[in-house]
Tab-separated table of C-alpha atoms in Angstrom:
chain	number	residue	atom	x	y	z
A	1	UNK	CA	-38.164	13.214	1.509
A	2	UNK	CA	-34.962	12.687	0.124
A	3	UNK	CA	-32.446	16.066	-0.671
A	4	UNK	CA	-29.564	15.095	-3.251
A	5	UNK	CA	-28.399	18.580	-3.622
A	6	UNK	CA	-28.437	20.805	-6.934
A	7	UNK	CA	-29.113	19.426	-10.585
A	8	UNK	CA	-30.192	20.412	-13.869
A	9	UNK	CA	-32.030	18.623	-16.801
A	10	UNK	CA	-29.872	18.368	-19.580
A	11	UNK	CA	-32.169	18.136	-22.822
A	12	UNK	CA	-31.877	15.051	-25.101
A	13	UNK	CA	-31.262	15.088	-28.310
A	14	UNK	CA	-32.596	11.287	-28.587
A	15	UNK	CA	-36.147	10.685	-30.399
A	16	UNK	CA	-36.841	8.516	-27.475
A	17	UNK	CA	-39.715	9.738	-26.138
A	18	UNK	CA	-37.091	11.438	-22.964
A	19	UNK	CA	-36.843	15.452	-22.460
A	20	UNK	CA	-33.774	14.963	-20.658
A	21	UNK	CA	-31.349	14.289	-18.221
A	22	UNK	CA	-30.947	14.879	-14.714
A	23	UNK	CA	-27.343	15.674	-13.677
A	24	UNK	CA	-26.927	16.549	-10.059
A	25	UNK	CA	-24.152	19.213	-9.529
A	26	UNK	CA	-21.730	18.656	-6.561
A	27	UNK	CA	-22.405	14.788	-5.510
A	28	UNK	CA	-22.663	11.461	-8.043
A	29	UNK	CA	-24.945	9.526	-7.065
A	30	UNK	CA	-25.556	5.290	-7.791
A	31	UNK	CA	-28.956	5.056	-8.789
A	32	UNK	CA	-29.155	1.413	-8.945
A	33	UNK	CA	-28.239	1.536	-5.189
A	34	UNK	CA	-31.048	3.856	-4.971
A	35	UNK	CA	-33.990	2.744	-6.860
A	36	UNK	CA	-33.373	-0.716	-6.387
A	37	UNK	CA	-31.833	-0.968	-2.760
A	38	UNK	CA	-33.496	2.464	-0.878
A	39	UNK	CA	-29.320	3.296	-0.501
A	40	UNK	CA	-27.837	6.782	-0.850
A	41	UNK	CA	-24.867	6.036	-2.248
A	42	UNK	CA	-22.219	8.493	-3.169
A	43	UNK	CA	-19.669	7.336	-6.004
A	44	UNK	CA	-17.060	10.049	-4.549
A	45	UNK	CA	-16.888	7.751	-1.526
A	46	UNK	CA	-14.886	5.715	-3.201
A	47	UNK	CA	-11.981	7.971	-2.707
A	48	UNK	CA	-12.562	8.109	0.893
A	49	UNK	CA	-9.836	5.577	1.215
A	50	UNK	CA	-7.059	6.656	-1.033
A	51	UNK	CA	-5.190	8.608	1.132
A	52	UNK	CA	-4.706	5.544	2.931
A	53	UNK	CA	-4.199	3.291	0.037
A	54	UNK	CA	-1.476	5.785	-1.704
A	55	UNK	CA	-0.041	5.625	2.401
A	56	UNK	CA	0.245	1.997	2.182
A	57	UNK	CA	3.376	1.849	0.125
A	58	UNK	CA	5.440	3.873	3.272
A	59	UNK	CA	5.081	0.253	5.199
A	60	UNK	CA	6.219	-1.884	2.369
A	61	UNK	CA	10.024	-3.181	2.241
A	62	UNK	CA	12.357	-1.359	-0.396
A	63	UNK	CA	13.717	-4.605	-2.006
A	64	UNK	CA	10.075	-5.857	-2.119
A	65	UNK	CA	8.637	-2.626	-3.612
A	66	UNK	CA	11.782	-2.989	-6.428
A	67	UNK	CA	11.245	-6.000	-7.091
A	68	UNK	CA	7.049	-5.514	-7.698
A	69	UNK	CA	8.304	-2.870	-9.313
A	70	UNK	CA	11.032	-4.817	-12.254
A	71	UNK	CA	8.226	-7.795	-11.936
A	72	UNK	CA	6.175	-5.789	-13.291
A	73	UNK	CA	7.628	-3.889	-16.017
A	74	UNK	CA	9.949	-6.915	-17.314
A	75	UNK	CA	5.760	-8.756	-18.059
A	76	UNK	CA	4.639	-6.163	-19.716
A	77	UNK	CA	7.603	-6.416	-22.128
A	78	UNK	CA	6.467	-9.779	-22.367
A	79	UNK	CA	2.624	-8.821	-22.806
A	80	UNK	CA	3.575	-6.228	-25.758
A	81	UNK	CA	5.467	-8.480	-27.568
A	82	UNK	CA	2.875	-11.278	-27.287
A	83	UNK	CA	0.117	-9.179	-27.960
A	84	UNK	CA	1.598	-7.667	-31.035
A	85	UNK	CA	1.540	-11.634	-32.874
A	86	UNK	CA	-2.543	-11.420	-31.862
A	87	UNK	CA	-2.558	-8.003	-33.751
A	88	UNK	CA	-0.616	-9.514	-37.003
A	89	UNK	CA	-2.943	-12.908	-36.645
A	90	UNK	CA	-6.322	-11.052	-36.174
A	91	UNK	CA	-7.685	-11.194	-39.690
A	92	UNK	CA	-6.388	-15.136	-40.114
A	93	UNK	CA	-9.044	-17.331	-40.218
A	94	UNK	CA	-9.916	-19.359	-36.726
A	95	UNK	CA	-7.871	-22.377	-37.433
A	96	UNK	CA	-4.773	-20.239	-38.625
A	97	UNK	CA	-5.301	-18.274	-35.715
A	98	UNK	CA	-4.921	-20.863	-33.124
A	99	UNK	CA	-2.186	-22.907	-34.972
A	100	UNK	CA	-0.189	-19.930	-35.117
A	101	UNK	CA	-0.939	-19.121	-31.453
A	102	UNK	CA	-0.302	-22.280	-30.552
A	103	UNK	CA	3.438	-22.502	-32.206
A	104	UNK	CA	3.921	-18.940	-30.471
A	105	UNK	CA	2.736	-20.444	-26.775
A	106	UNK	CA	4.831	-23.846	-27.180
A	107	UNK	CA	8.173	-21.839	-27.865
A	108	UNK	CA	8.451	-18.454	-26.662
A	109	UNK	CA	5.272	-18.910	-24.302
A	110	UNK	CA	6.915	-21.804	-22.448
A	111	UNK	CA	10.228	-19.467	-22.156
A	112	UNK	CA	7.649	-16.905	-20.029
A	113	UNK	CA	6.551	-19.136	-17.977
A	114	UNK	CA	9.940	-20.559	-17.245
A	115	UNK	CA	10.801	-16.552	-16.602
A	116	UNK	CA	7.685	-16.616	-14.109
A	117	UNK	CA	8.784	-19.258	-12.505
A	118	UNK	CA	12.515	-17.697	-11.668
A	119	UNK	CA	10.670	-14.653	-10.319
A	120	UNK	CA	8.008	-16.832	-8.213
A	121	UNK	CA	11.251	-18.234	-6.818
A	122	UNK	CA	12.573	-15.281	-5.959
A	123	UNK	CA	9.473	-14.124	-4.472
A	124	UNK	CA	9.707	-16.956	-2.133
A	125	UNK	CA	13.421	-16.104	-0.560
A	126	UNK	CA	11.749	-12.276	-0.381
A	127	UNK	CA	9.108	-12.719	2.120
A	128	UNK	CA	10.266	-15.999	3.673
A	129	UNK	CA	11.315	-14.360	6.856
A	130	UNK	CA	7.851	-12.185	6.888
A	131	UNK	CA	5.559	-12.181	9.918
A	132	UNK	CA	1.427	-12.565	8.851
A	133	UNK	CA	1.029	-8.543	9.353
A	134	UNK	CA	4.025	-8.382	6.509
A	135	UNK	CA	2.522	-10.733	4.220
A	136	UNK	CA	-0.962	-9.086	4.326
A	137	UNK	CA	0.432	-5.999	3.894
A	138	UNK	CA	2.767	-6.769	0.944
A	139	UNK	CA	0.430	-9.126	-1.125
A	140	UNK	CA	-1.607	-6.146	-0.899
A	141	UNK	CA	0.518	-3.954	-2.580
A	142	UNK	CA	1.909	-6.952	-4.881
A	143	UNK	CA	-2.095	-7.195	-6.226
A	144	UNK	CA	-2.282	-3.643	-6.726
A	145	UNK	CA	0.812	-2.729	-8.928
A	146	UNK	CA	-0.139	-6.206	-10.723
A	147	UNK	CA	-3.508	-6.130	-11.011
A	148	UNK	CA	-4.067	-5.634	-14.650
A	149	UNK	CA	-1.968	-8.209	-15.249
A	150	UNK	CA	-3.323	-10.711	-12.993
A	151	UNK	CA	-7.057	-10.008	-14.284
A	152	UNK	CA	-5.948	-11.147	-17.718
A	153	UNK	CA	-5.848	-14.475	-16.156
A	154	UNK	CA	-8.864	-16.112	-16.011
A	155	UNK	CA	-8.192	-18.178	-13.239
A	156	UNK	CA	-6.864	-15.262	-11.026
A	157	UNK	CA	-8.885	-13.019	-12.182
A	158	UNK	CA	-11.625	-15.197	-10.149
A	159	UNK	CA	-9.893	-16.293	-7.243
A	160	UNK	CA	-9.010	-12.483	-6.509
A	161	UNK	CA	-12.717	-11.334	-7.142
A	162	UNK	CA	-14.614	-14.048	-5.446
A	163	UNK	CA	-17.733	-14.040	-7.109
A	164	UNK	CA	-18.970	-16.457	-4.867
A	165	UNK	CA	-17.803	-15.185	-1.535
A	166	UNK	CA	-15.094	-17.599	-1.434
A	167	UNK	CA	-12.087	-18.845	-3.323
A	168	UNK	CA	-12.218	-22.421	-3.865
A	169	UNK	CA	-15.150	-22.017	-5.888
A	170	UNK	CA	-16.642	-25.072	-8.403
A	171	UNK	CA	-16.225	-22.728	-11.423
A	172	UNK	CA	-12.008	-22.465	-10.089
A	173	UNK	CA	-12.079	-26.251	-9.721
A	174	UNK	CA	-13.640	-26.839	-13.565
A	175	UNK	CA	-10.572	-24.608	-14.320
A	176	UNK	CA	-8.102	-26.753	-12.824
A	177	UNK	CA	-9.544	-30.192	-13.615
A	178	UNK	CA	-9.447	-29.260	-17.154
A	179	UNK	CA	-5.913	-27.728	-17.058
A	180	UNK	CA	-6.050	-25.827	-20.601
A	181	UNK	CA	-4.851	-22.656	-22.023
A	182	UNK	CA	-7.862	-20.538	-21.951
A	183	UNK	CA	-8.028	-16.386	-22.399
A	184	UNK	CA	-8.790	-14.652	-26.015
A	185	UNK	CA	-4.783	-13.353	-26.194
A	186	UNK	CA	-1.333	-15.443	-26.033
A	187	UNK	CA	-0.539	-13.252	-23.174
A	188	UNK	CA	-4.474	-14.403	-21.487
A	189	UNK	CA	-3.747	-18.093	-22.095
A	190	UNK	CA	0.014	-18.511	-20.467
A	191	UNK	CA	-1.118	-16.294	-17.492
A	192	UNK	CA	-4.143	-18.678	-16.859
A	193	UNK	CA	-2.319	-22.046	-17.726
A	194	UNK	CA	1.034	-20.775	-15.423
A	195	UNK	CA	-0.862	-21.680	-12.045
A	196	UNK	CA	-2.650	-24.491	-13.716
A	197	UNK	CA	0.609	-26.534	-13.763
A	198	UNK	CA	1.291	-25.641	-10.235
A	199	UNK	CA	2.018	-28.332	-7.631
A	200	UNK	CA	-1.018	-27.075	-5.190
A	201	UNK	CA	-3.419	-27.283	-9.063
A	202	UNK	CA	-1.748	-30.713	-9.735
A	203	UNK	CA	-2.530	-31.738	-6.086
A	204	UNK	CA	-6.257	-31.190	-6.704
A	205	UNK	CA	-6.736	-33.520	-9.723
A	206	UNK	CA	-4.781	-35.506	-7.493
A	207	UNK	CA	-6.777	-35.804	-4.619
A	208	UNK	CA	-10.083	-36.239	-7.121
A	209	UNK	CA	-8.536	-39.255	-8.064
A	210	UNK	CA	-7.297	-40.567	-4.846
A	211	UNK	CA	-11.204	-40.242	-3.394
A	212	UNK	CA	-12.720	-41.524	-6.719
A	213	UNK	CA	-10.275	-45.123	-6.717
A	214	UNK	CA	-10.708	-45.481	-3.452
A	215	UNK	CA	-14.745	-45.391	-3.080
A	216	UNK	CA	-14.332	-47.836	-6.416
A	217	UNK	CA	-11.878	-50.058	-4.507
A	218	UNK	CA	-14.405	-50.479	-1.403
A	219	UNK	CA	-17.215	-50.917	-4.295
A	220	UNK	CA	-15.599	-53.999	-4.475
A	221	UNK	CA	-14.682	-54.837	-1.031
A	222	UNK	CA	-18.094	-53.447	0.841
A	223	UNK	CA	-17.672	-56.044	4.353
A	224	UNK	CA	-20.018	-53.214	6.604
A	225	UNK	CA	-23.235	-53.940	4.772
A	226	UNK	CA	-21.999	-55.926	2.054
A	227	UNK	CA	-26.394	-56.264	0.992
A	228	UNK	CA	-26.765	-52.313	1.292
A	229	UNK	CA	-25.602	-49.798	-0.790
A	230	UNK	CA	-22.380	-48.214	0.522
A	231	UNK	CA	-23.758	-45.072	2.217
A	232	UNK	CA	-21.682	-42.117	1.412
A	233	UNK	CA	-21.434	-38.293	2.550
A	234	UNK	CA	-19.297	-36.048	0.671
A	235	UNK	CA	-18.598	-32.622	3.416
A	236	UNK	CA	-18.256	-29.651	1.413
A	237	UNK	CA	-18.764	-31.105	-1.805
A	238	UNK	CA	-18.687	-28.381	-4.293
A	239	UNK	CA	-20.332	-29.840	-7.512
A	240	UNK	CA	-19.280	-33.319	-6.540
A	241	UNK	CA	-17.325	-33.470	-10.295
A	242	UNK	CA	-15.640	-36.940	-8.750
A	243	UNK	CA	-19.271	-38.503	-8.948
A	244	UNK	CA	-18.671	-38.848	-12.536
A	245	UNK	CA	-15.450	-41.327	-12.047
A	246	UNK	CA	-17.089	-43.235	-9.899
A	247	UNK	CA	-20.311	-44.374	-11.611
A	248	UNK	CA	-19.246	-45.840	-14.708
A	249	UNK	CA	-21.900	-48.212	-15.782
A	250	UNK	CA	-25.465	-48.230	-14.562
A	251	UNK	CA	-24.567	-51.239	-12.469
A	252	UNK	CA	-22.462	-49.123	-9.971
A	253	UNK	CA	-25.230	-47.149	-9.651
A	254	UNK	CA	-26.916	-49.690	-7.049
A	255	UNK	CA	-24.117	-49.764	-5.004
A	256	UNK	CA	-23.772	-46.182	-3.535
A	257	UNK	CA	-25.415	-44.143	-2.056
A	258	UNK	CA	-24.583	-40.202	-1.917
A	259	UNK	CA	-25.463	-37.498	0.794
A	260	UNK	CA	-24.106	-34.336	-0.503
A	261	UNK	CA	-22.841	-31.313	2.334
A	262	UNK	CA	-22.485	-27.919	1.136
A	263	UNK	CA	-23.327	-24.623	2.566
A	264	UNK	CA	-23.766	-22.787	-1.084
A	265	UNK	CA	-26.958	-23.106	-2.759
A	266	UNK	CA	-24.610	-22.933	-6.218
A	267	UNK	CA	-22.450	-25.460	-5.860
A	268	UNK	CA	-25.357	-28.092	-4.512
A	269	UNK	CA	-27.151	-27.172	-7.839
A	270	UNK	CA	-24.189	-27.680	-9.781
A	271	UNK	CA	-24.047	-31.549	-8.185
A	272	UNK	CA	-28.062	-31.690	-8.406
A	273	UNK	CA	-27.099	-31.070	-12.166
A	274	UNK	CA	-24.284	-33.286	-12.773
A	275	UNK	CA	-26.674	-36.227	-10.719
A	276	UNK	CA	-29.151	-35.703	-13.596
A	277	UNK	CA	-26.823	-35.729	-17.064
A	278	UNK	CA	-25.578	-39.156	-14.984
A	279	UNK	CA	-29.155	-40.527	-14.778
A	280	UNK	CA	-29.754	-39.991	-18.008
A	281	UNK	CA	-26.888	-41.265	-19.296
A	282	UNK	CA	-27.423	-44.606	-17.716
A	283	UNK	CA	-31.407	-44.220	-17.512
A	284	UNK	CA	-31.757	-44.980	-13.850
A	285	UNK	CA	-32.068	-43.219	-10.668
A	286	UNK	CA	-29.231	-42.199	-8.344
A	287	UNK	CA	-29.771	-42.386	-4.826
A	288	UNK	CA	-28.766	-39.226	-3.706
A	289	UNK	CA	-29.478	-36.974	-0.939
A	290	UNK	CA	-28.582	-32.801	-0.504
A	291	UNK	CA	-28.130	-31.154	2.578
A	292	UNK	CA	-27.969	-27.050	2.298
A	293	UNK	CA	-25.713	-26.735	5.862
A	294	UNK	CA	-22.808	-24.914	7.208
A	295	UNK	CA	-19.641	-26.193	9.323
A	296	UNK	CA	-21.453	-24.114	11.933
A	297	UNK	CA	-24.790	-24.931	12.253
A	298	UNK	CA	-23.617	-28.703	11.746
A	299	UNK	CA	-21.693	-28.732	14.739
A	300	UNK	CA	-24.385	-26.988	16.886
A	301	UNK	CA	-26.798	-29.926	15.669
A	302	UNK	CA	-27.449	-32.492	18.507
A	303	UNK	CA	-29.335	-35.262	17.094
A	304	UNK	CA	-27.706	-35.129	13.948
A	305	UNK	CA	-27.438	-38.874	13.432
A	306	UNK	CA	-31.458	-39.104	13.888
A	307	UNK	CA	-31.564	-36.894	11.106
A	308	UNK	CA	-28.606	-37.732	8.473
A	309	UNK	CA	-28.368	-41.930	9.644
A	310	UNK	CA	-24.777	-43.423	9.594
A	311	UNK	CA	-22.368	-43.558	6.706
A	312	UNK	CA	-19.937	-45.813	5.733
A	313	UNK	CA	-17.568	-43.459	3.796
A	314	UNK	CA	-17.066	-40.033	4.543
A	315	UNK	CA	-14.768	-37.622	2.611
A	316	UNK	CA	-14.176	-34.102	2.345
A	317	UNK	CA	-11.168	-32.479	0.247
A	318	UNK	CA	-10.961	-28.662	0.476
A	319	UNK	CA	-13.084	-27.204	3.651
A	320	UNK	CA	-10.415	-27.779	6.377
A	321	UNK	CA	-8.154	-25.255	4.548
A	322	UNK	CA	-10.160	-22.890	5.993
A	323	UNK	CA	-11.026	-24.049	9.511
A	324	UNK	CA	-8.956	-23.061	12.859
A	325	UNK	CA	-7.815	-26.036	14.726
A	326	UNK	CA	-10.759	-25.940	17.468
A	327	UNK	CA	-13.270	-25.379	14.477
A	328	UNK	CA	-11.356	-28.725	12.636
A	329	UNK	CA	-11.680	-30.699	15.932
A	330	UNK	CA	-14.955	-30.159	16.726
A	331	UNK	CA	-16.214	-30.873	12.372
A	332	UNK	CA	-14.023	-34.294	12.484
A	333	UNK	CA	-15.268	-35.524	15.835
A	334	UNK	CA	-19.259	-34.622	14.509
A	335	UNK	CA	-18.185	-36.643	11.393
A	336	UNK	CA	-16.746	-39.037	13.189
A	337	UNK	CA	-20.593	-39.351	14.885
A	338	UNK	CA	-21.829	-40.056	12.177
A	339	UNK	CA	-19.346	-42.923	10.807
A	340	UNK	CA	-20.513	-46.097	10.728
A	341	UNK	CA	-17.970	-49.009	12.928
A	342	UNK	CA	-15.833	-50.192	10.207
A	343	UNK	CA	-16.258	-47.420	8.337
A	344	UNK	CA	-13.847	-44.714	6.923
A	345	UNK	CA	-13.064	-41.182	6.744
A	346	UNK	CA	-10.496	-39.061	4.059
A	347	UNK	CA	-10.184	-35.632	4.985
A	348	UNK	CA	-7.523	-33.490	3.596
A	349	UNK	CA	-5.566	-30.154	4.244
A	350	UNK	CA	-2.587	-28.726	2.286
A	351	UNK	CA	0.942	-29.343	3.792
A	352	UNK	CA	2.807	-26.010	5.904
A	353	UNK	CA	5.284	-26.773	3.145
A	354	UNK	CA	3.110	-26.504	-0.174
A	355	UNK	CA	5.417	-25.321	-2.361
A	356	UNK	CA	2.899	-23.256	-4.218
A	357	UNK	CA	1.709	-21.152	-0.897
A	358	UNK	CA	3.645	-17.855	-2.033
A	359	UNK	CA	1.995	-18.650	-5.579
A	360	UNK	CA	-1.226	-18.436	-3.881
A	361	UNK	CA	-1.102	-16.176	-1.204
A	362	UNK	CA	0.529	-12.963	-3.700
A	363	UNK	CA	-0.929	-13.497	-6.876
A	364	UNK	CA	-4.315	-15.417	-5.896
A	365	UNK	CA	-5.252	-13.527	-2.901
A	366	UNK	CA	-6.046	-17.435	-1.849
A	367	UNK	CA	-4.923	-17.857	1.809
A	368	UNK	CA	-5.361	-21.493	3.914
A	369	UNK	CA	-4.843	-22.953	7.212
A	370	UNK	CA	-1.981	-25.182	6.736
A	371	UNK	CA	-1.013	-27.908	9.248
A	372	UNK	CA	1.906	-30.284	9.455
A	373	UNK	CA	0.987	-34.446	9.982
A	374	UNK	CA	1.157	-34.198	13.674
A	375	UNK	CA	-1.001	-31.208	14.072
A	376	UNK	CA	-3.655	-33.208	11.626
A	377	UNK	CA	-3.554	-36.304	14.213
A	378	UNK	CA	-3.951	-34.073	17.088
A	379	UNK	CA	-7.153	-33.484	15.874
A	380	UNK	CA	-8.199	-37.525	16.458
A	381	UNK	CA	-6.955	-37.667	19.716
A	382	UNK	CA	-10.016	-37.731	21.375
A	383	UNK	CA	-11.813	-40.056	19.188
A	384	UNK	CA	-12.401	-43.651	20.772
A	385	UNK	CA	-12.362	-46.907	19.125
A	386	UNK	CA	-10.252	-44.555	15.971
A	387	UNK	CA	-7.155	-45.894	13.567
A	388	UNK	CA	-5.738	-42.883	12.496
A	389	UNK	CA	-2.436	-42.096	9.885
A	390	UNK	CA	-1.416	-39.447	7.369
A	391	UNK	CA	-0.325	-39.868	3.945
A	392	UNK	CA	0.508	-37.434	0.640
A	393	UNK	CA	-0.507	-37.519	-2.761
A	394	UNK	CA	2.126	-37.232	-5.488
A	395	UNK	CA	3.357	-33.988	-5.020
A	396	UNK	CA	3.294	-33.716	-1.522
A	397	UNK	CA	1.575	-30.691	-1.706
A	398	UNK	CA	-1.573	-31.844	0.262
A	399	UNK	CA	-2.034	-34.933	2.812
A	400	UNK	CA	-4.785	-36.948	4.209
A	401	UNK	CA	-6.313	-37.896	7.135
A	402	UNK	CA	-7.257	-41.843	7.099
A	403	UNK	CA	-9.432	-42.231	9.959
A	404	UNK	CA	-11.181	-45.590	10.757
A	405	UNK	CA	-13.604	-46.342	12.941
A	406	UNK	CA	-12.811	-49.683	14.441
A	407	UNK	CA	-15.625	-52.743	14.847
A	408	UNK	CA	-17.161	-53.563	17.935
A	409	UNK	CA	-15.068	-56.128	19.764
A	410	UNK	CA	-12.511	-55.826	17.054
């Protein structure tokens, strides 16, 4: 039996079919917690915590807390004044609507994001000097007097929730490939587009492109099994969006194929579904292959090339951003297992120096393990028979790991 405390019935004055309903006196209760999940849960423990939340400001610096504090009335200026041209527009027809938005975003809206970028630079010479404890503690509080603000953004709105566990999510990464203004307001679209013109965004649709020319380029050049397909295994591989550059015709379809590595059930039905619009498209099969596996249970695996076979071309973009450097180690010299001789392997990791790391860390609540290019090639070291060498995309936001495993006798 389960005791709740006091309540009374309430009568209804709905012709529902219900006499009433049952309030309980002293404690709230979540009944979807309760029928649904057996759990007594009280919603006044939510405010367990505040005394310690309201605390939190007593460790933040005074010059940060003023400037949270200016940041954050000086865009809500902005957000009045941008909201009240949605207000004057909201009767106009669509297409009035977004032309007039649209004038309003490429003058005045480009000045607030030029203002946004000032303060992002100032934000920078702020916490430069902070130890990992101070930066915790202080995007903390950054989120929380911002936080209204920064769920107007679509974009950040997401990476700060995590729907998915994670940041880094496929749903984030549709976001940035397509690189629009999206929200419902002026205000909604230049907060959502600001980090979308980022370096760290720009070095994403960078690196998409990078992987898909260079899986094109050994299309051409395929010297390992020149009468095979070339066998490739994509580590991590979110939706797998760069499949799309790379089969262009139904021709190229014969000449890969794809073993796709992720450890969330979403994202490998995301790629399942972006195979399938492919194969019908060109009306012909893809060979592909899924694998539903973590970093950890991957490395544990002992006869894992009796069970996955050898691949010529092995890439992943994002998922050593989040690994330590004897978790990175151990994942590249598995992979490297698994690499066929001759055979190649991309893997990258943002720079120590991405410019837009305070961008991400603050407002995104989006935290990675950064490296610098010797740190990277440490991880190779113990690799035999291995040509290994960094290199950057454009911005130099994020590098690569080349690795190459070299032919017998060669």
């Amino acid at each position: 039996m389960i005791k709740l405390g006091p309540c009374r019935l309430i009568p209804s004055n709905l012709n529902n079919g219900d006499d009433g309903r049952l309030v309980f006196l002293k404690d709230v209760y979540d009944f979807q917690s309760l029928f649904y999940e057996k759990k007594i849960v009280k919603v006044q423990s939510n405010f367990i915590n505040l005394p310690l939340i309201i605390a939190h400001k007593e460790k933040i610096k005074k010059g940060f807390r003023e400037f949270t504090a200016n940041l954050t009335y000086d865009i809500n200026v902005y957000k009045t004044l941008f909201d009240q041209f949605d207000t004057e527009i909201k009767d106009e027809p669509v297409e009035i609507r977004e032309a007039v938005q649209q004038a309003i975003i490429d003058t005045e809206g480009r000045k607030f994001m030029a203002y946004l970028d000032e303060k992002l630079e100032e934000l920078e010479n702020l916490v430069q000097n902070f130890s990992n404890d101070e930066h915790e503690r202080h995007g903390f509080y950054f989120r929380k007097q911002l936080w209204n603000i920064i769920l107007s953004s679509a974009f950040m709105k997401r990476t700060n929730i995590k729907p998915r566990g994670y940041a880094g999510d496929s749903e984030m990464m549709q976001m940035v490939y397509r690189n629009c203004y999206e929200g419902d307001t002026i205000f909604a679209k230049l907060m959502h587009k600001h980090p979308m013109e980022h370096p760290a965004s720009q070095a994403v649709r960078s690196r998409r492109k990078l992987i898909s020319s260079r899986l094109i380029d050994l299309k051409e050049n395929h010297k390992i099994n020149p009468d095979n397909p070339l066998r490739v295994l994509s580590v991590a591989c979110g939706p797998g969006f760069e499949i799309t550059d790379i089969l262009q015709s139904p021709a190229d379809i014969d000449r890969y194929h794809f073993t796709l590595l992720d450890q969330d059930p979403s994202a490998l039905s995301e790629a399942q579904g972006i195979i399938s619009q492919l194969e019908a498209r060109f009306g012909k099969k893809i060979q592909a292959g899924y694998l539903n596996d973590s970093v950890r249970t991957m490395i544990a695996k002992r006869q894992i090339q009796e069970n996955w076979g050898f691949f010529d071309y092995i890439y992943s973009m994002g998922l050593f951003d989040y690994l330590t450097p004897p978790a990175a180690r151990a994942v590249i010299e598995k992979l490297y297992q698994l690499l066929s001789p001759g055979g190649e392997m991309i893997i990258g990791n943002f720079h120590i120096k991405n410019p837009s790391r305070c961008y991400m860390e603050y407002w995104c609540d989006w935290v990675l393990y950064y490296r610098d290019e010797e740190e990277f090639l440490e991880l190779t070291s113990k690799l035999e028979n291995c040509q290994a060498r960094v290199f950057f995309e454009n911005t130099g936001s994020q590098m690569f790991l080349h690795v190459r495993k070299e032919m017998p006798n060669n």
